[in-house]
Coordinates of N, CA, C and O in Angstrom, one line a residue:
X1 N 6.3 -72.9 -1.1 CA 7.1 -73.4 -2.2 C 6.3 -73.2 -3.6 O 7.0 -72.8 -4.5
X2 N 4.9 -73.5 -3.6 CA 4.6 -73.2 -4.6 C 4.4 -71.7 -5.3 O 4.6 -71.3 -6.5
X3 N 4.1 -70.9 -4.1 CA 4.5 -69.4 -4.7 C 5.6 -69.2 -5.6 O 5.6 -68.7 -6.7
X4 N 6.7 -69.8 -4.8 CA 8.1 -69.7 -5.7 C 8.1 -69.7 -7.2 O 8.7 -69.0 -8.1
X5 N 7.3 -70.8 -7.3 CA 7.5 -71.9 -8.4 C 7.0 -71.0 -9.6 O 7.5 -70.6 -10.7
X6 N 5.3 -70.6 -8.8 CA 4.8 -69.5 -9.8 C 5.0 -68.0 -10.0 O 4.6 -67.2 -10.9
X7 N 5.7 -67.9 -8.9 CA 6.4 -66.6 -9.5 C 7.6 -66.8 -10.5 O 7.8 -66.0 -11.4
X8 N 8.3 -67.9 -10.3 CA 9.5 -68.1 -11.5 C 8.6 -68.3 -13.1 O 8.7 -67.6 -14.1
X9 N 7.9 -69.3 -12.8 CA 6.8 -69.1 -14.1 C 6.2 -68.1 -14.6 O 6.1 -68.3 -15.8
X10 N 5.7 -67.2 -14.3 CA 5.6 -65.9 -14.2 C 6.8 -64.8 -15.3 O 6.9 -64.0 -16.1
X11 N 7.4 -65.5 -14.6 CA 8.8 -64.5 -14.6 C 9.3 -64.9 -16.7 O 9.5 -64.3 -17.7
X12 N 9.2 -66.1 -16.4 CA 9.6 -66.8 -17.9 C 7.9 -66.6 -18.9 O 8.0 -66.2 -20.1
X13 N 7.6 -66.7 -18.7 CA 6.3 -66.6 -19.2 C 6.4 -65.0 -20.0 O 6.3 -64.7 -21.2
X14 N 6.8 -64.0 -18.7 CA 6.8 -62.6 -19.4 C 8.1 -62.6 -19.9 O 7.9 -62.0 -21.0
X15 N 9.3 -63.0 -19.9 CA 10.4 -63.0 -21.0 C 10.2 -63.3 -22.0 O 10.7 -62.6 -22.9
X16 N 9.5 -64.3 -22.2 CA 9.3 -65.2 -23.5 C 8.6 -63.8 -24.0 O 9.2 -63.0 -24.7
X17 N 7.5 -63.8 -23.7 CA 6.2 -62.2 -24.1 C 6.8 -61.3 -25.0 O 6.7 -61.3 -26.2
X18 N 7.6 -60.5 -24.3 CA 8.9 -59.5 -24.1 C 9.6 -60.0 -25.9 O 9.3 -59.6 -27.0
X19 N 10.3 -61.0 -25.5 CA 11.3 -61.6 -26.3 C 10.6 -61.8 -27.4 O 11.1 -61.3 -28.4
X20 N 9.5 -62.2 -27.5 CA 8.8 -62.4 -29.0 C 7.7 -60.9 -29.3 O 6.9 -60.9 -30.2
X21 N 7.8 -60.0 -28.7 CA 7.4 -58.8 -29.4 C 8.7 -58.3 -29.6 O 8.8 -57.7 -30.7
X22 N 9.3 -58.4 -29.2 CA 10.7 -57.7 -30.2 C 11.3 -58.5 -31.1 O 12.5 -58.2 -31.4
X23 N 11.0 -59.3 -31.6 CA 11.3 -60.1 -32.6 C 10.5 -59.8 -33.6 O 11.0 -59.7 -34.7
X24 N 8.9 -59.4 -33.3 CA 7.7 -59.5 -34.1 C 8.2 -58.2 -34.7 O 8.2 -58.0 -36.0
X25 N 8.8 -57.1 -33.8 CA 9.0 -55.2 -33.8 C 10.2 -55.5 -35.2 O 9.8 -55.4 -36.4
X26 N 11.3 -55.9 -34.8 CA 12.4 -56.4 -36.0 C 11.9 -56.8 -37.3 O 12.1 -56.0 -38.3
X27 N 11.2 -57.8 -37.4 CA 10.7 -58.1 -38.5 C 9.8 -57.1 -39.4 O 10.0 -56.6 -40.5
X28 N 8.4 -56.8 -38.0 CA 8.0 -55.4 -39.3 C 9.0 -54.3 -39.5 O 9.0 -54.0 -40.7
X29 N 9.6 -53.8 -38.9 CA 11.1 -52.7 -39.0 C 11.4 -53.2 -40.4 O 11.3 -52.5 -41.4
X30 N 11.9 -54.7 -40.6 CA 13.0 -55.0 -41.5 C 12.2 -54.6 -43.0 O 12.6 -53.7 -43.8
X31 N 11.0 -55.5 -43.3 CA 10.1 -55.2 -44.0 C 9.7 -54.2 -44.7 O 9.8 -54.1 -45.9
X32 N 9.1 -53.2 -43.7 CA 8.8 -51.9 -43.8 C 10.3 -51.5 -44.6 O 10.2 -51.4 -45.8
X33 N 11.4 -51.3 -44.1 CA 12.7 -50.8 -44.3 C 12.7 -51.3 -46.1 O 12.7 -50.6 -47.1
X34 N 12.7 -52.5 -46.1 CA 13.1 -53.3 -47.6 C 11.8 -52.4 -48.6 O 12.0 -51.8 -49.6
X35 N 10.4 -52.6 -48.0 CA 9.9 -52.0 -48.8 C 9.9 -50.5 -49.3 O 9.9 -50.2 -50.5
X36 N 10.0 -49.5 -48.0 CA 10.5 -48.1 -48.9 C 12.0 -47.8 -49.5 O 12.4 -46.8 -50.1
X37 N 12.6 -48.9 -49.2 CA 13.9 -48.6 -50.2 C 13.3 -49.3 -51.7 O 13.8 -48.7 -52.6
X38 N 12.7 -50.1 -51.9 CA 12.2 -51.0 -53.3 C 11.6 -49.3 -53.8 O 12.1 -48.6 -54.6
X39 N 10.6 -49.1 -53.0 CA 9.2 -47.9 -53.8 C 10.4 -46.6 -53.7 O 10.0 -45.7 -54.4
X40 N 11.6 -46.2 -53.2 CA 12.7 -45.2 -53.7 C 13.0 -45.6 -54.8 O 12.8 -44.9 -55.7
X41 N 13.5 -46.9 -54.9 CA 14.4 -47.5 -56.1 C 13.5 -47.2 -57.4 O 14.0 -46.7 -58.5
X42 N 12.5 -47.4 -57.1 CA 11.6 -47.2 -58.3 C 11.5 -46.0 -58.5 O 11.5 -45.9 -59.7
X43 N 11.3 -44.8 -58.0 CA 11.3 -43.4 -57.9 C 12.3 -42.8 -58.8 O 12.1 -41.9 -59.5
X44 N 13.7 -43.6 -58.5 CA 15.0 -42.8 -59.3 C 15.6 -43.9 -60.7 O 16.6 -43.8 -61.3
X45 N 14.2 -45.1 -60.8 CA 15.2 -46.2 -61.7 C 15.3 -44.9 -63.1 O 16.4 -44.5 -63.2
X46 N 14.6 -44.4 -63.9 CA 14.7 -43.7 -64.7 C 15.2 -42.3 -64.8 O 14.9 -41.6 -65.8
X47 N 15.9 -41.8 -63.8 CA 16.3 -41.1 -63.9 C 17.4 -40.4 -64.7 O 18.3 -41.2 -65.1
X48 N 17.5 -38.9 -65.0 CA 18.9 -38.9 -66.0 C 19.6 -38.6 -64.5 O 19.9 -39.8 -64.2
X49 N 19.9 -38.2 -63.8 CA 21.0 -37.5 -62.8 C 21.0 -38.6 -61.6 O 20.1 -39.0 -61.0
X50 N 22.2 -38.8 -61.5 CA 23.2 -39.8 -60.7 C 24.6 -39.0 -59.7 O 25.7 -38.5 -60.1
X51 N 24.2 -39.3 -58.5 CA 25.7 -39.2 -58.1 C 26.3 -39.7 -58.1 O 25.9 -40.8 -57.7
X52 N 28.1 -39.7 -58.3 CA 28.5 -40.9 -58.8 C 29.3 -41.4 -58.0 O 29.6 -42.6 -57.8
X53 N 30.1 -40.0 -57.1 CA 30.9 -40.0 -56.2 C 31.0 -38.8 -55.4 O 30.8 -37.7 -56.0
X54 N 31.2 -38.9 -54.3 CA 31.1 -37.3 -52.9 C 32.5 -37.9 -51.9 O 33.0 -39.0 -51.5
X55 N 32.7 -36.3 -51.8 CA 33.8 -36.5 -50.9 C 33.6 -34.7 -50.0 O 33.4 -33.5 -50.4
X56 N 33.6 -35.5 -48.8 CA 33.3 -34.5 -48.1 C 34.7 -33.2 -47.7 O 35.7 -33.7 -47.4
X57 N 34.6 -31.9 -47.8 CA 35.5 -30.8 -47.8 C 35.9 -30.7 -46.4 O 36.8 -31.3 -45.8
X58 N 34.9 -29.8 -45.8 CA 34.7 -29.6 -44.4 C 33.2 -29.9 -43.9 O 32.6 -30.8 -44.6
X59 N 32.5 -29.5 -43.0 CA 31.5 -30.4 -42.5 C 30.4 -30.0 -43.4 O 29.6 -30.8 -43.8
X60 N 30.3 -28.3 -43.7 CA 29.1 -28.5 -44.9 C 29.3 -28.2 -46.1 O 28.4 -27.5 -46.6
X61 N 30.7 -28.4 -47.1 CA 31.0 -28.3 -48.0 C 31.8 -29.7 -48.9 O 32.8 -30.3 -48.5
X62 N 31.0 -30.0 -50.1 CA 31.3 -31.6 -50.6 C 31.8 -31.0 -52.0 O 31.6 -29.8 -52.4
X63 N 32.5 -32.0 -52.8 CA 32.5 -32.2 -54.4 C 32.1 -33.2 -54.5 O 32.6 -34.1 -53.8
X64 N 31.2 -33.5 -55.5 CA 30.3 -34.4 -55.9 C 30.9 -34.3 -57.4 O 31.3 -33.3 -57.9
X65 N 30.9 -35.6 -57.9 CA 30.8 -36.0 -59.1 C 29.3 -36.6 -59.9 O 29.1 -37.8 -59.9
X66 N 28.8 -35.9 -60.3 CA 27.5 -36.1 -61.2 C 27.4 -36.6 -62.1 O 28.1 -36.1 -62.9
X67 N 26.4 -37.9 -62.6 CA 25.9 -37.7 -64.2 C 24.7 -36.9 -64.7 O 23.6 -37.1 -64.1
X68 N 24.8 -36.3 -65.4 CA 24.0 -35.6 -66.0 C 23.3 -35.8 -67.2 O 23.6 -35.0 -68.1
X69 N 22.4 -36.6 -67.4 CA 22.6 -37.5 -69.1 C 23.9 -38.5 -69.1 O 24.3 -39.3 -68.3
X70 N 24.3 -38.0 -70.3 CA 25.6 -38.8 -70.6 C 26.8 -37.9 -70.3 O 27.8 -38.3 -70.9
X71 N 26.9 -36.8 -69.5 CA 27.9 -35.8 -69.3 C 28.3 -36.1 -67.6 O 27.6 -36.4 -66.6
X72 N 29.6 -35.8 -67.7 CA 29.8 -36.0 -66.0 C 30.2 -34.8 -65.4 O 31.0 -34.1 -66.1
X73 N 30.1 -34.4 -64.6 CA 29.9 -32.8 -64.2 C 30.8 -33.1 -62.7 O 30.6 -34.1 -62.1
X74 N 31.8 -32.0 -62.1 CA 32.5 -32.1 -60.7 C 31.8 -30.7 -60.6 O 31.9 -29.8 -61.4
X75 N 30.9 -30.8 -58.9 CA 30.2 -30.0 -58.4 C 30.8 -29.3 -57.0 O 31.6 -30.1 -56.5
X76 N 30.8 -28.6 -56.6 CA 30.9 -27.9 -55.1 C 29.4 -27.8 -54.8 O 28.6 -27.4 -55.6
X77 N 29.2 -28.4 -53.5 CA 28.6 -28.2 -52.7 C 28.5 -27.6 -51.5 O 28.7 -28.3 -50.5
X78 N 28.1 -26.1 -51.1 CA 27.8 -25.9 -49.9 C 26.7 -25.5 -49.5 O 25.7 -25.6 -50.2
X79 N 26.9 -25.0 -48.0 CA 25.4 -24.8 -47.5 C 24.8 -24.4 -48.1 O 23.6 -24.8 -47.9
X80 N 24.7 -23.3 -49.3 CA 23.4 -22.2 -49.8 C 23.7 -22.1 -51.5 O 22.9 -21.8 -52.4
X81 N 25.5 -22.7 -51.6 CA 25.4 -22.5 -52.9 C 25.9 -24.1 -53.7 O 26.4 -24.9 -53.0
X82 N 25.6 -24.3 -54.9 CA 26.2 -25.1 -55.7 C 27.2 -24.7 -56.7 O 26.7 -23.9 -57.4
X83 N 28.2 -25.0 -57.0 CA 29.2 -24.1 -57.9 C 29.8 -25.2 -59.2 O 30.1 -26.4 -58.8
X84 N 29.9 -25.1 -60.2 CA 30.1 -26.1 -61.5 C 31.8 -26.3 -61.4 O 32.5 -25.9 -62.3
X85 N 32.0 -26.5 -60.9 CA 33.6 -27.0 -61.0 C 34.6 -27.3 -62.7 O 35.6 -26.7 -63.3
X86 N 33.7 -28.4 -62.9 CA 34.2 -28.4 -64.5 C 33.6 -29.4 -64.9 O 32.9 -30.0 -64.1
X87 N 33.8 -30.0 -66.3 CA 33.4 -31.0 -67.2 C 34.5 -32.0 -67.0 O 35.7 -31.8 -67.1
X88 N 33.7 -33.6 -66.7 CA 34.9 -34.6 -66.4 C 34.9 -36.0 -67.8 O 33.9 -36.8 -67.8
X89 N 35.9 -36.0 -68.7 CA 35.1 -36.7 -69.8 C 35.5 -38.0 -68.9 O 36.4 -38.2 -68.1
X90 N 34.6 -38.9 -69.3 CA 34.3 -40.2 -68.9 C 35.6 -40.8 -68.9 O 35.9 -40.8 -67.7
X91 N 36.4 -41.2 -69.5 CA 37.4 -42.0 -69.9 C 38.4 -41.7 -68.5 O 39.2 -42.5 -68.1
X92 N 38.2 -40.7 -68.1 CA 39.1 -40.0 -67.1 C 39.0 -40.5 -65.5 O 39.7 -40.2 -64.6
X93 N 37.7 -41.3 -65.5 CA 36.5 -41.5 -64.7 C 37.5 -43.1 -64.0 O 38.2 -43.9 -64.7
X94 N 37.4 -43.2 -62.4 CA 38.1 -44.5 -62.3 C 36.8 -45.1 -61.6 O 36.4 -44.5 -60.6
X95 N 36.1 -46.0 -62.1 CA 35.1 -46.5 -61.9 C 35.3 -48.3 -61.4 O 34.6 -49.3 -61.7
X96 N 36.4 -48.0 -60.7 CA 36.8 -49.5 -60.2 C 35.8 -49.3 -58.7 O 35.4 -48.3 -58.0
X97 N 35.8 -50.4 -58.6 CA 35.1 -51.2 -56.7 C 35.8 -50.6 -55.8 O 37.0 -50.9 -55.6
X98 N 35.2 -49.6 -55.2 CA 35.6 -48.7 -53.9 C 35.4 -49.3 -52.8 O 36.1 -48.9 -51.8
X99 N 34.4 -50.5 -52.8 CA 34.0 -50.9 -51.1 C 32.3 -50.9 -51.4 O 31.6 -51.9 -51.1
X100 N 31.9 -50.1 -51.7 CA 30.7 -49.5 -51.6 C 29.8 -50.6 -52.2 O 28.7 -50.9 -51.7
X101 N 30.3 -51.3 -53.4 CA 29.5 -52.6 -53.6 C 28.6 -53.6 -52.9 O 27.5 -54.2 -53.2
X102 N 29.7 -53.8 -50.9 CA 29.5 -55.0 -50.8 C 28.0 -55.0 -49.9 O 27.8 -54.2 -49.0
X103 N 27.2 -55.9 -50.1 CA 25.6 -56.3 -49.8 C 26.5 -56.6 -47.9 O 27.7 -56.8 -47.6
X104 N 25.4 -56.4 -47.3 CA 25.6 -57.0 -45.9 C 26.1 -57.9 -45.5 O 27.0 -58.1 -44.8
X105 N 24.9 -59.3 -46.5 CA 25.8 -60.7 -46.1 C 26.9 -61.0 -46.2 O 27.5 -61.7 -45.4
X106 N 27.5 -60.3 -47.4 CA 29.1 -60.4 -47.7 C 30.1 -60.2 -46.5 O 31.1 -60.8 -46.2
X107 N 29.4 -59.2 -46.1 CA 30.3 -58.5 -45.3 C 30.2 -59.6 -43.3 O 31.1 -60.0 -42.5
X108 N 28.7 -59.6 -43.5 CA 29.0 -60.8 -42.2 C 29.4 -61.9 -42.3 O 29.9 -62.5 -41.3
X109 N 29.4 -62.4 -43.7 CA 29.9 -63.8 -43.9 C 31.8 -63.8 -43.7 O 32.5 -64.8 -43.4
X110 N 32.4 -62.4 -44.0 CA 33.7 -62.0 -44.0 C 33.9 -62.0 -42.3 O 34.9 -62.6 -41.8
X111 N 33.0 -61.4 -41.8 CA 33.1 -61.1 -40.3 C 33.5 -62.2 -39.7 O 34.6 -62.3 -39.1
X112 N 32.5 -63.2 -39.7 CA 32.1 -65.1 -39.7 C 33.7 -65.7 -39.9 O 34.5 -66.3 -39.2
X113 N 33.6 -65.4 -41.0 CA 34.6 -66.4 -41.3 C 36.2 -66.3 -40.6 O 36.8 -67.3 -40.2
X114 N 36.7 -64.6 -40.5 CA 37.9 -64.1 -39.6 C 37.8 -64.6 -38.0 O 38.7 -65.1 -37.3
X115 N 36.1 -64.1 -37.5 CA 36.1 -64.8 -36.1 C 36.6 -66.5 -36.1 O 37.4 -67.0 -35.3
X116 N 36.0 -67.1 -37.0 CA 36.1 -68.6 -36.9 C 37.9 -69.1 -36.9 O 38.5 -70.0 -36.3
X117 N 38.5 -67.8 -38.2 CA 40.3 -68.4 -37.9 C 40.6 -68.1 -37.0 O 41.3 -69.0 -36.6
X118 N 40.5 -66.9 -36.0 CA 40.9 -66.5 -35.1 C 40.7 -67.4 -33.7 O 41.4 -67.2 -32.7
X119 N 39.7 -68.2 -33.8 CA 38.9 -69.3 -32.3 C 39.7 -70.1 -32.9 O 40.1 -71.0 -32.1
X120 N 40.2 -70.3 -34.1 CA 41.1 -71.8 -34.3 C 42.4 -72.0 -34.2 O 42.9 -73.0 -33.9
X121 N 43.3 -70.1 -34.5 CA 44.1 -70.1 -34.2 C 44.4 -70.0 -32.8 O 45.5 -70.3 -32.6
X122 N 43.6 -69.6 -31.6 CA 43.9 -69.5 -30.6 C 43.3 -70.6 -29.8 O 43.5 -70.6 -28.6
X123 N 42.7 -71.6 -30.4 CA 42.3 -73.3 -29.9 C 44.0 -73.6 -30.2 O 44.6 -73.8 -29.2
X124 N 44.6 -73.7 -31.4 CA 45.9 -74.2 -31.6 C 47.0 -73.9 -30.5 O 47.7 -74.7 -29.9
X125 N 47.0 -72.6 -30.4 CA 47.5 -72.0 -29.4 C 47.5 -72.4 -27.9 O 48.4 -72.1 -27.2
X126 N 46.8 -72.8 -27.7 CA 45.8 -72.9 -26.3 C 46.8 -74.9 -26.3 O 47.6 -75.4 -25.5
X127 N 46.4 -75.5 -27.2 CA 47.0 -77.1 -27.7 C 48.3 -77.1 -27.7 O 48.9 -78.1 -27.3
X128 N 49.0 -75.8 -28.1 CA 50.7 -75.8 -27.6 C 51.1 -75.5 -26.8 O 52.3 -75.5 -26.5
X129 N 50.2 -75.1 -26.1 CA 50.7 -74.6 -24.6 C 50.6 -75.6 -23.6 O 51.3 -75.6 -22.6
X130 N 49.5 -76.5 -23.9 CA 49.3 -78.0 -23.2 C 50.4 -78.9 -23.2 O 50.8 -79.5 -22.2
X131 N 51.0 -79.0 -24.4 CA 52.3 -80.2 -24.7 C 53.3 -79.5 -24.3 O 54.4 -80.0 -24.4

């Protein structure tokens, strides 16, 4: 019986092990991750050239919208060549919220919140079906 006991001990002992090096692995991942996106960010904060917007053609062929300074440029992109499309004056530019804004938390907190109506609406559900 006691074999048992310490083999189950054993067993939880190396889970736990297990379980907190991949916690330890996530964190430096996350870290590391936050830091070379900070030391990019700094790489391009002064830059004049910006992309502003890409839309993919076929698999290796894009139009990109560029700034260039204060000029906005529509580009073709393919495999070997880059081609100038034309001059886009700004005003022309629809620079409203695409999606692309939203930070992660936003987005799990949105996630969060639809799961939580959905367990309530179907607790409700579940309560009319009782009466």
């Amino acid at each position: 019986m006691a074999v048992l006991l310490a083999g189950k001990t054993d067993s939880y002992a190396q889970f736990i092990t297990v379980l907190a090096v991949f916690v330890l692995v996530l964190a430096v991942t996350a870290a590391v991750t936050k830091w070379i996106a900070g030391y990019q960010k700094q790489q391009c904060a002064n830059m004049n050239i910006e992309v502003i917007e890409m839309t993919r053609i076929t698999n290796n062929k894009y139009i990109q919208i560029v700034r260039v300074g204060e000029t906005y440029l529509a580009i073709a992109v393919c495999k070997d060549t880059v081609t100038l499309l034309g001059e886009i004056p700004e005003e022309q530019l629809n620079r409203g919220d695409s999606g692309q804004g939203f930070h992660f938390r936003e987005l799990l907190d949105k996630a969060i919140k639809r799961n939580e109506t959905e367990s309530v609406k179907a607790e409700d559900n579940q309560s009319d079906d009782r009466e």
